[in-house]
Amino acid sequence: MQNTANVSDLRVRIQDVLDRIERACARSGRSARDVSLIAVTKTVPTAAISAALAAGVRHIGENRVQEARDKFPALDAPYVGHLIGRLQTNKVRYVPHLFEWVHSVDRIPLAEALGRRFEAESRTVNCLLQVNVTGEESKQGVALAELRSLAEAVGRVQGIRVKGLMTMAAYGASESELRRTFASLRAAARSLSAEGLPNVDMEHLSMGMSGDFEIAVEEGATMVRVGSAIFGPRF
Ligand SMILES: *Cc1c(COP(=O)(O)O)cnc(C)c1O
């Protein structure tokens, strides 16, 4: 657990990340307004999350539902919650009270369960389809070859809006491998978008973490998920 609850320290680190996003945008002819910073708060105590919110963060990401249940109710400022990790169907019932975005939709039954929950509350959830671009076996996400049929099926689920794609690059990948991964996700979004599937919008690409978010921005990320560069290393 970190104890970086100091608002001014956090402000400096957050500003540094925002500056680096802005420079990556400038290098690639993009507007920094088109990139959202999601502060990843896994293992970060509530006090530090509140400090980040006080320092101007609006989007927070957790990879476990239980951890969000433990921490989010104590937050004292408005935030937009993003679920970025594996979601088990039996945890779906907690999602509507915690998250507006789910980045990890990779199978139809999960999408159906989410849609039912949000529909029951007359709401919709913004979903990203998680893609396993690199094909590593240990990794969640739909294979590129199955993405189109997943998108088509999830697009039909009530209570869900498909807003784009998410991926995680391979751990320890070289810069050229990272670029290839991110560019593949972008190309997949472009070709899906051209299909014009109902309720499948390819507005967002969630890609890039502390070690590679500048490359991801150069390759088209609209959401970067940054933890340790803001809150310090996780132990
Ligand atoms: C932990 C995590 C991140 C952030 O990782 P950092 O390297 O600390 O920035 C991003 N995305 C997912 C899915 C994560 O689980």
mmCIF file of C-alpha atoms and ligand atoms in Angstrom:
data_model
loop_
_atom_site.group_PDB
_atom_site.id
_atom_site.type_symbol
_atom_site.label_atom_id
_atom_site.label_comp_id
_atom_site.label_asym_id
_atom_site.label_seq_id
_atom_site.Cartn_x
_atom_site.Cartn_y
_atom_site.Cartn_z
ATOM 1 C CA MET A 1 0.000 0.000 0.000
ATOM 2 C CA GLN A 2 1.229 3.466 -0.797
ATOM 3 C CA ASN A 3 0.987 6.438 1.489
ATOM 4 C CA THR A 4 1.137 9.069 -1.206
ATOM 5 C CA ALA A 5 -1.903 10.863 0.126
ATOM 6 C CA ASN A 6 -0.175 14.191 -0.244
ATOM 7 C CA VAL A 7 -2.210 16.309 -2.650
ATOM 8 C CA SER A 8 0.682 18.461 -3.845
ATOM 9 C CA ASP A 9 2.929 15.452 -4.631
ATOM 10 C CA LEU A 10 0.077 13.894 -6.519
ATOM 11 C CA ARG A 11 -0.634 17.126 -8.314
ATOM 12 C CA VAL A 12 2.965 17.212 -9.586
ATOM 13 C CA ARG A 13 2.877 13.610 -10.809
ATOM 14 C CA ILE A 14 -0.516 13.988 -12.422
ATOM 15 C CA GLN A 15 0.591 17.166 -14.173
ATOM 16 C CA ASP A 16 3.702 15.380 -15.396
ATOM 17 C CA VAL A 17 1.586 12.583 -16.888
ATOM 18 C CA LEU A 18 -0.767 15.140 -18.476
ATOM 19 C CA ASP A 19 2.214 17.037 -19.931
ATOM 20 C CA ARG A 20 3.613 13.832 -21.386
ATOM 21 C CA ILE A 21 0.208 13.031 -22.914
ATOM 22 C CA GLU A 22 0.084 16.509 -24.387
ATOM 23 C CA ARG A 23 3.558 16.180 -25.914
ATOM 24 C CA ALA A 24 2.677 12.767 -27.368
ATOM 25 C CA CYS A 25 -0.441 14.332 -28.875
ATOM 26 C CA ALA A 26 1.606 17.192 -30.330
ATOM 27 C CA ARG A 27 4.050 14.716 -31.887
ATOM 28 C CA SER A 28 1.214 12.856 -33.556
ATOM 29 C CA GLY A 29 -0.960 15.783 -34.605
ATOM 30 C CA ARG A 30 -3.697 15.077 -32.078
ATOM 31 C CA SER A 31 -5.527 17.200 -29.530
ATOM 32 C CA ALA A 32 -4.889 16.420 -25.865
ATOM 33 C CA ARG A 33 -8.599 16.947 -25.324
ATOM 34 C CA ASP A 34 -9.189 13.669 -27.123
ATOM 35 C CA VAL A 35 -7.275 11.649 -24.534
ATOM 36 C CA SER A 36 -8.654 10.883 -21.065
ATOM 37 C CA LEU A 37 -6.388 9.991 -18.206
ATOM 38 C CA ILE A 38 -7.754 7.139 -16.112
ATOM 39 C CA ALA A 39 -5.933 6.991 -12.784
ATOM 40 C CA VAL A 40 -5.631 3.305 -11.889
ATOM 41 C CA THR A 41 -6.222 2.984 -8.162
ATOM 42 C CA LYS A 42 -5.724 -0.725 -7.491
ATOM 43 C CA THR A 43 -3.987 -1.201 -4.109
ATOM 44 C CA VAL A 44 -4.177 2.567 -3.552
ATOM 45 C CA PRO A 45 -5.870 3.522 -0.282
ATOM 46 C CA THR A 46 -8.974 5.699 -0.288
ATOM 47 C CA ALA A 47 -7.141 8.721 1.134
ATOM 48 C CA ALA A 48 -4.759 8.780 -1.830
ATOM 49 C CA ILE A 49 -7.625 8.360 -4.296
ATOM 50 C CA SER A 50 -9.424 11.289 -2.673
ATOM 51 C CA ALA A 51 -6.201 13.292 -2.920
ATOM 52 C CA ALA A 52 -5.971 12.483 -6.643
ATOM 53 C CA LEU A 53 -9.578 13.620 -7.095
ATOM 54 C CA ALA A 54 -8.726 16.822 -5.234
ATOM 55 C CA ALA A 55 -5.785 17.261 -7.607
ATOM 56 C CA GLY A 56 -8.096 17.182 -10.615
ATOM 57 C CA VAL A 57 -8.429 13.525 -11.602
ATOM 58 C CA ARG A 58 -11.928 12.637 -12.799
ATOM 59 C CA HIS A 59 -11.609 9.080 -14.111
ATOM 60 C CA ILE A 60 -10.552 6.256 -11.829
ATOM 61 C CA GLY A 61 -9.992 2.634 -12.771
ATOM 62 C CA GLU A 62 -10.018 -0.494 -10.631
ATOM 63 C CA ASN A 63 -9.384 -4.001 -11.823
ATOM 64 C CA ARG A 64 -11.380 -5.750 -9.113
ATOM 65 C CA VAL A 65 -15.025 -5.213 -8.215
ATOM 66 C CA GLN A 66 -14.461 -6.102 -4.562
ATOM 67 C CA GLU A 67 -11.757 -3.500 -4.153
ATOM 68 C CA ALA A 68 -13.993 -0.827 -5.647
ATOM 69 C CA ARG A 69 -16.791 -1.890 -3.285
ATOM 70 C CA ASP A 70 -14.430 -1.444 -0.360
ATOM 71 C CA LYS A 71 -13.129 1.960 -1.402
ATOM 72 C CA PHE A 72 -15.437 3.914 -3.699
ATOM 73 C CA PRO A 73 -18.240 4.588 -1.185
ATOM 74 C CA ALA A 74 -15.788 6.563 0.959
ATOM 75 C CA LEU A 75 -14.679 8.901 -1.838
ATOM 76 C CA ASP A 76 -15.688 12.472 -1.201
ATOM 77 C CA ALA A 77 -15.623 13.975 -4.703
ATOM 78 C CA PRO A 78 -17.350 13.141 -7.982
ATOM 79 C CA TYR A 79 -15.632 10.578 -10.180
ATOM 80 C CA VAL A 80 -16.277 8.356 -13.176
ATOM 81 C CA GLY A 81 -15.573 4.702 -12.372
ATOM 82 C CA HIS A 82 -13.947 2.391 -14.924
ATOM 83 C CA LEU A 83 -13.695 -1.354 -14.426
ATOM 84 C CA ILE A 84 -10.532 -2.405 -16.239
ATOM 85 C CA GLY A 85 -9.957 -5.963 -15.024
ATOM 86 C CA ARG A 86 -11.515 -9.376 -15.414
ATOM 87 C CA LEU A 87 -15.191 -9.415 -14.483
ATOM 88 C CA GLN A 88 -16.835 -12.583 -13.209
ATOM 89 C CA THR A 89 -20.498 -12.924 -14.024
ATOM 90 C CA ASN A 90 -21.381 -13.364 -10.331
ATOM 91 C CA LYS A 91 -19.959 -9.896 -9.580
ATOM 92 C CA VAL A 92 -21.994 -8.129 -12.245
ATOM 93 C CA ARG A 93 -24.677 -7.163 -9.774
ATOM 94 C CA TYR A 94 -22.334 -4.712 -8.049
ATOM 95 C CA VAL A 95 -21.221 -2.972 -11.214
ATOM 96 C CA PRO A 96 -24.029 -0.396 -11.701
ATOM 97 C CA HIS A 97 -23.355 1.320 -8.382
ATOM 98 C CA LEU A 98 -19.620 1.565 -8.960
ATOM 99 C CA PHE A 99 -18.807 1.893 -12.635
ATOM 100 C CA GLU A 100 -19.986 3.737 -15.739
ATOM 101 C CA TRP A 101 -17.468 2.026 -17.969
ATOM 102 C CA VAL A 102 -16.389 -1.607 -18.308
ATOM 103 C CA HIS A 103 -13.237 -2.089 -20.403
ATOM 104 C CA SER A 104 -13.060 -5.860 -20.116
ATOM 105 C CA VAL A 105 -16.019 -7.261 -22.035
ATOM 106 C CA ASP A 106 -14.713 -10.313 -23.863
ATOM 107 C CA ARG A 107 -17.606 -12.784 -23.965
ATOM 108 C CA ILE A 108 -21.302 -12.726 -24.791
ATOM 109 C CA PRO A 109 -22.712 -14.133 -21.507
ATOM 110 C CA LEU A 110 -20.883 -11.435 -19.567
ATOM 111 C CA ALA A 111 -22.322 -8.744 -21.845
ATOM 112 C CA GLU A 112 -25.803 -10.205 -21.395
ATOM 113 C CA ALA A 113 -25.477 -10.260 -17.614
ATOM 114 C CA LEU A 114 -24.248 -6.661 -17.575
ATOM 115 C CA GLY A 115 -26.986 -5.524 -19.908
ATOM 116 C CA ARG A 116 -29.676 -7.139 -17.742
ATOM 117 C CA ARG A 117 -28.371 -5.416 -14.602
ATOM 118 C CA PHE A 118 -28.169 -1.992 -16.173
ATOM 119 C CA GLU A 119 -31.507 -2.365 -17.955
ATOM 120 C CA ALA A 120 -33.135 -3.234 -14.637
ATOM 121 C CA GLU A 121 -32.029 0.190 -13.426
ATOM 122 C CA SER A 122 -33.051 1.917 -16.666
ATOM 123 C CA ARG A 123 -29.416 2.671 -17.404
ATOM 124 C CA THR A 124 -26.842 1.743 -19.974
ATOM 125 C CA VAL A 125 -23.196 0.873 -19.416
ATOM 126 C CA ASN A 126 -20.401 1.991 -21.709
ATOM 127 C CA CYS A 127 -18.436 -1.072 -22.729
ATOM 128 C CA LEU A 128 -15.161 -1.641 -24.458
ATOM 129 C CA LEU A 129 -14.391 -4.995 -26.004
ATOM 130 C CA GLN A 130 -11.121 -6.333 -24.666
ATOM 131 C CA VAL A 131 -8.931 -7.750 -27.393
ATOM 132 C CA ASN A 132 -5.990 -10.097 -26.923
ATOM 133 C CA VAL A 133 -3.954 -8.676 -29.776
ATOM 134 C CA THR A 134 -0.737 -10.519 -28.971
ATOM 135 C CA GLY A 135 -2.363 -13.945 -28.612
ATOM 136 C CA GLU A 136 -0.619 -14.717 -25.303
ATOM 137 C CA GLU A 137 -2.440 -17.622 -23.712
ATOM 138 C CA SER A 138 -2.440 -16.135 -20.231
ATOM 139 C CA LYS A 139 -4.299 -13.117 -21.417
ATOM 140 C CA GLN A 140 -7.943 -12.189 -21.300
ATOM 141 C CA GLY A 141 -9.640 -10.774 -24.325
ATOM 142 C CA VAL A 142 -11.173 -11.942 -27.546
ATOM 143 C CA ALA A 143 -8.873 -12.950 -30.389
ATOM 144 C CA LEU A 144 -8.752 -10.509 -33.294
ATOM 145 C CA ALA A 145 -10.299 -13.156 -35.522
ATOM 146 C CA GLU A 146 -13.364 -13.361 -33.265
ATOM 147 C CA LEU A 147 -13.773 -9.671 -32.598
ATOM 148 C CA ARG A 148 -16.289 -8.982 -35.332
ATOM 149 C CA SER A 149 -18.739 -11.635 -34.200
ATOM 150 C CA LEU A 150 -18.395 -10.599 -30.547
ATOM 151 C CA ALA A 151 -19.045 -6.969 -31.477
ATOM 152 C CA GLU A 152 -22.092 -7.876 -33.506
ATOM 153 C CA ALA A 153 -23.540 -9.970 -30.667
ATOM 154 C CA VAL A 154 -22.766 -7.480 -27.902
ATOM 155 C CA GLY A 155 -24.212 -4.677 -30.014
ATOM 156 C CA ARG A 156 -27.564 -6.459 -29.832
ATOM 157 C CA VAL A 157 -27.607 -6.572 -26.022
ATOM 158 C CA GLN A 158 -29.954 -4.058 -24.393
ATOM 159 C CA GLY A 159 -28.469 -1.953 -21.611
ATOM 160 C CA ILE A 160 -25.049 -1.795 -23.217
ATOM 161 C CA ARG A 161 -23.350 0.643 -25.529
ATOM 162 C CA VAL A 162 -20.266 -0.611 -27.314
ATOM 163 C CA LYS A 163 -17.901 2.360 -27.324
ATOM 164 C CA GLY A 164 -14.620 0.917 -28.517
ATOM 165 C CA LEU A 165 -11.789 -1.479 -27.814
ATOM 166 C CA MET A 166 -9.278 -2.103 -25.040
ATOM 167 C CA THR A 167 -6.034 -4.021 -24.998
ATOM 168 C CA MET A 168 -3.009 -4.706 -22.853
ATOM 169 C CA ALA A 169 0.374 -4.948 -24.496
ATOM 170 C CA ALA A 170 2.714 -7.830 -23.730
ATOM 171 C CA TYR A 171 4.749 -7.392 -20.583
ATOM 172 C CA GLY A 172 8.300 -6.320 -21.395
ATOM 173 C CA ALA A 173 7.568 -5.732 -25.086
ATOM 174 C CA SER A 174 9.985 -3.618 -27.127
ATOM 175 C CA GLU A 175 8.894 -0.271 -28.501
ATOM 176 C CA SER A 176 8.322 -1.698 -31.968
ATOM 177 C CA GLU A 177 6.228 -4.558 -30.534
ATOM 178 C CA LEU A 178 4.206 -2.063 -28.497
ATOM 179 C CA ARG A 179 3.575 0.043 -31.581
ATOM 180 C CA ARG A 180 2.501 -3.032 -33.523
ATOM 181 C CA THR A 181 0.065 -4.062 -30.792
ATOM 182 C CA PHE A 182 -1.494 -0.622 -30.458
ATOM 183 C CA ALA A 183 -1.635 -0.070 -34.212
ATOM 184 C CA SER A 184 -3.386 -3.449 -34.621
ATOM 185 C CA LEU A 185 -6.055 -2.435 -32.130
ATOM 186 C CA ARG A 186 -6.565 0.815 -33.965
ATOM 187 C CA ALA A 187 -6.809 -0.955 -37.309
ATOM 188 C CA ALA A 188 -9.338 -3.405 -35.832
ATOM 189 C CA ALA A 189 -11.460 -0.488 -34.597
ATOM 190 C CA ARG A 190 -11.289 1.154 -37.993
ATOM 191 C CA SER A 191 -12.442 -1.928 -39.846
ATOM 192 C CA LEU A 192 -15.213 -2.637 -37.344
ATOM 193 C CA SER A 193 -16.362 0.925 -37.646
ATOM 194 C CA ALA A 194 -16.568 0.530 -41.425
ATOM 195 C CA GLU A 195 -18.944 -2.416 -40.924
ATOM 196 C CA GLY A 196 -21.528 -0.073 -39.405
ATOM 197 C CA LEU A 197 -22.822 -2.682 -36.947
ATOM 198 C CA PRO A 198 -25.851 -1.457 -34.974
ATOM 199 C CA ASN A 199 -24.957 -0.025 -31.546
ATOM 200 C CA VAL A 200 -21.253 -0.588 -32.127
ATOM 201 C CA ASP A 201 -19.379 2.659 -31.896
ATOM 202 C CA MET A 202 -15.585 2.720 -32.220
ATOM 203 C CA GLU A 203 -15.010 6.079 -30.583
ATOM 204 C CA HIS A 204 -12.533 4.867 -27.960
ATOM 205 C CA LEU A 205 -9.275 2.975 -27.744
ATOM 206 C CA SER A 206 -8.214 2.168 -24.179
ATOM 207 C CA MET A 207 -4.531 1.362 -24.356
ATOM 208 C CA GLY A 208 -1.343 2.413 -22.619
ATOM 209 C CA MET A 209 -0.184 2.105 -18.994
ATOM 210 C CA SER A 210 2.592 3.804 -16.996
ATOM 211 C CA GLY A 211 5.381 2.291 -19.067
ATOM 212 C CA ASP A 212 3.942 2.822 -22.514
ATOM 213 C CA PHE A 213 1.164 5.433 -22.515
ATOM 214 C CA GLU A 214 3.056 7.912 -24.690
ATOM 215 C CA ILE A 215 3.511 5.312 -27.416
ATOM 216 C CA ALA A 216 -0.165 4.366 -27.053
ATOM 217 C CA VAL A 217 -1.198 8.010 -27.472
ATOM 218 C CA GLU A 218 0.976 8.317 -30.572
ATOM 219 C CA GLU A 219 -0.810 5.226 -31.900
ATOM 220 C CA GLY A 220 -4.296 6.630 -31.232
ATOM 221 C CA ALA A 221 -5.285 5.890 -27.613
ATOM 222 C CA THR A 222 -8.241 7.953 -26.348
ATOM 223 C CA MET A 223 -8.017 6.537 -22.823
ATOM 224 C CA VAL A 224 -4.789 5.724 -21.020
ATOM 225 C CA ARG A 225 -4.805 3.690 -17.801
ATOM 226 C CA VAL A 226 -2.029 4.956 -15.560
ATOM 227 C CA GLY A 227 -1.357 3.683 -12.042
ATOM 228 C CA SER A 228 2.211 3.622 -10.775
ATOM 229 C CA ALA A 229 3.325 6.780 -12.612
ATOM 230 C CA ILE A 230 0.793 8.639 -10.455
ATOM 231 C CA PHE A 231 0.631 6.715 -7.183
ATOM 232 C CA GLY A 232 4.095 5.165 -7.057
ATOM 233 C CA PRO A 233 5.058 1.492 -7.253
ATOM 234 C CA ARG A 234 2.696 -1.204 -5.987
ATOM 235 C CA PHE A 235 4.107 -3.599 -3.428
HETATM 236 C C1 LIG B 1 -2.736 -2.118 -13.140
HETATM 237 C C2 LIG B 1 -3.323 -1.854 -14.463
HETATM 238 C C3 LIG B 1 -2.985 -0.705 -15.194
HETATM 239 C C4 LIG B 1 -1.992 0.343 -14.711
HETATM 240 O O1 LIG B 1 -0.713 -0.159 -14.591
HETATM 241 P P1 LIG B 1 0.541 0.802 -14.291
HETATM 242 O O2 LIG B 1 1.670 0.117 -14.923
HETATM 243 O O3 LIG B 1 0.645 0.892 -12.805
HETATM 244 O O4 LIG B 1 0.247 2.128 -14.884
HETATM 245 C C5 LIG B 1 -3.589 -0.521 -16.430
HETATM 246 N N1 LIG B 1 -4.474 -1.400 -16.932
HETATM 247 C C6 LIG B 1 -4.834 -2.510 -16.251
HETATM 248 C C7 LIG B 1 -5.825 -3.439 -16.869
HETATM 249 C C8 LIG B 1 -4.273 -2.773 -15.004
HETATM 250 O O5 LIG B 1 -4.649 -3.874 -14.342
#
